[in-house]
Coordinates of C-alpha atoms in Angstrom, one line a residue:
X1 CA 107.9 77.5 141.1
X2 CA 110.3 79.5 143.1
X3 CA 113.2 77.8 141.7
X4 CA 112.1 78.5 138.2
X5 CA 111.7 82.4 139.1
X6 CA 115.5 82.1 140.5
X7 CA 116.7 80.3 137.7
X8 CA 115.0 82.7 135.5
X9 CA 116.0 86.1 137.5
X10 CA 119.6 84.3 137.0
X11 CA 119.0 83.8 133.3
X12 CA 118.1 87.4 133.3
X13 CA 120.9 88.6 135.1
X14 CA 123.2 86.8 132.6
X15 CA 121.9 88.0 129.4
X16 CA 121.8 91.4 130.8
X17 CA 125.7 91.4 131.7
X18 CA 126.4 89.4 128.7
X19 CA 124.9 92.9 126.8
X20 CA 126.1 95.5 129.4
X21 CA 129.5 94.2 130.7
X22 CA 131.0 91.5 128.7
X23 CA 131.6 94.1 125.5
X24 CA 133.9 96.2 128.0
X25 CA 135.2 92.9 129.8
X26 CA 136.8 91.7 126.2
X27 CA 138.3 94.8 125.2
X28 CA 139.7 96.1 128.5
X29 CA 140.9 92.5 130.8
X30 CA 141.4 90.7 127.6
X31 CA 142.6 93.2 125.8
X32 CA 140.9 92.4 122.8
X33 CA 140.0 94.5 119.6
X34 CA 136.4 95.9 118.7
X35 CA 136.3 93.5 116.2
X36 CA 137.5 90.5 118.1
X37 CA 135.5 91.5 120.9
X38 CA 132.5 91.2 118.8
X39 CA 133.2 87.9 116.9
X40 CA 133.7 86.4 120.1
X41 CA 130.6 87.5 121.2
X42 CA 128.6 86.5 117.9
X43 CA 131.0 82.9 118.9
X44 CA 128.7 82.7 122.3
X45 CA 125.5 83.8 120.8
X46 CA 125.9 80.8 118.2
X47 CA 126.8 78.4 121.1
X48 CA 123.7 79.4 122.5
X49 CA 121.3 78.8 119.4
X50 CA 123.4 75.2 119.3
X51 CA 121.9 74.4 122.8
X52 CA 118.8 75.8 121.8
X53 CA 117.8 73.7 118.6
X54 CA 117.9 70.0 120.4
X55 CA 115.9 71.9 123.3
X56 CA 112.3 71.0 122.4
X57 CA 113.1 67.8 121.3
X58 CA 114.1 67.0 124.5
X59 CA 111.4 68.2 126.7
X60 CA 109.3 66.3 123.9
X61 CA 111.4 63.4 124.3
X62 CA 111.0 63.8 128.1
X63 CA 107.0 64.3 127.7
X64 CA 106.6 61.2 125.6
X65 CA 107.9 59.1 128.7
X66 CA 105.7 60.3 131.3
X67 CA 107.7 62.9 132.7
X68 CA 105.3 65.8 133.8
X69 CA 105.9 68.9 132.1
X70 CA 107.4 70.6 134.7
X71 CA 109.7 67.8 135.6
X72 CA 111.1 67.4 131.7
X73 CA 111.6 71.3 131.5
X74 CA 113.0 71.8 135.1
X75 CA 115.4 69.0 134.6
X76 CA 117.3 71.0 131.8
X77 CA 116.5 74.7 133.3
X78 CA 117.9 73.8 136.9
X79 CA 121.5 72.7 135.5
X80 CA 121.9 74.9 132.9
X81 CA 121.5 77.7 135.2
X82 CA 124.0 75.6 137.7
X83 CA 126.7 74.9 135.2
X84 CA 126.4 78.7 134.4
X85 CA 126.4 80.4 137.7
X86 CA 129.5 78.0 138.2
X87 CA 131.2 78.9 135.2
X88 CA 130.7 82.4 136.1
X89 CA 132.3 82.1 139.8
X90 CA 135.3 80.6 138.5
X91 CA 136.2 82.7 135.2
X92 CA 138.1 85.5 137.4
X93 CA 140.0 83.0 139.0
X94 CA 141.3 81.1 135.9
X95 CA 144.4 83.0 134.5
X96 CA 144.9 81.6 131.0
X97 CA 143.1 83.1 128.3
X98 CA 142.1 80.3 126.1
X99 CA 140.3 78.5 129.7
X100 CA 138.5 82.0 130.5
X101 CA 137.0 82.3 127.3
X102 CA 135.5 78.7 127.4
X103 CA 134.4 79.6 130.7
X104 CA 133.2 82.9 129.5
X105 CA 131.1 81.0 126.6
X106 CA 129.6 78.4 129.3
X107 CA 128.3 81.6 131.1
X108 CA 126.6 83.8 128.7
X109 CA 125.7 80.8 126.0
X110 CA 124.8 78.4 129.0
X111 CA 122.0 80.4 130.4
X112 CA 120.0 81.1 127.3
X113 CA 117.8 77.5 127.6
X114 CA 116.6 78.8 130.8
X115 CA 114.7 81.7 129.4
X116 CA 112.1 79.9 126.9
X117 CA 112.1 76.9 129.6
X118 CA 111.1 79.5 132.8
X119 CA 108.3 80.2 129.8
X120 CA 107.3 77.2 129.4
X121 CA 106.9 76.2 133.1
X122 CA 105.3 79.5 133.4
X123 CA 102.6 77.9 131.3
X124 CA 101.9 75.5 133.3
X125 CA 101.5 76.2 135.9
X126 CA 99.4 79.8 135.3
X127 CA 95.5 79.6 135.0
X128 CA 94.7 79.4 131.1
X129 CA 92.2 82.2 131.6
X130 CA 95.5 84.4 132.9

């Protein structure tokens, strides 16, 4: 359970800078318009629905074989939040523009299966009658 609260405080942390930071991070180190700015950021948040719709599938999928429930949604949360958090410690070190901005989309559209999969282990592993 712990690593599901860190892998959703990380989640967290990552769609908060994705709202607060990454607006000012486009326009000012990448020197991008207001309207670029904000089509690549409608880019990420469709990135993030892509990873989103095969989601319940999966843990379904997962289910279906045996896997416990907090096996088959702790087996997608863990690495997305991995390949994330990784994609976020590299971005200021990669130069090129086109590279960043894949990394950049990794990071804030990467984290977003975390959040309805930290729910979902929440679930069970909470009382029913809380």
């Amino acid at each position: 359970m712990a690593l599901a609260i860190a892998s959703a405080f990380g989640a967290a942390w990552a769609l908060s800078l994705s709202q607060a930071w990454l607006p000012v991070h486009l326009r000012t180190e990448l020197e991008m318009t207001p309207a670029r700015a904000a089509t690549t950021i409608s880019v990420i948040s469709a990135f993030s629905l892509v990873l989103l719709l095969p989601l319940s599938p999966l843990v379904d999928a997962l289910r279906s074989r045996g896997v416990s429930s907090r096996w088959s949604s702790g087996a997608l949360q863990g690495p997305a939040v991995v390949v994330a958090g990784t994609a976020m410690a590299v971005f200021p070190f990669v130069d090129a523009s086109g590279p960043r901005l894949v990394l950049i989309g990794v990071t804030f559209g990467g984290h977003a299966i975390a959040i309805p999969l930290h729910y979902m282990t929440t679930a069970d592993v909470v009382p029913t009658c809380q």
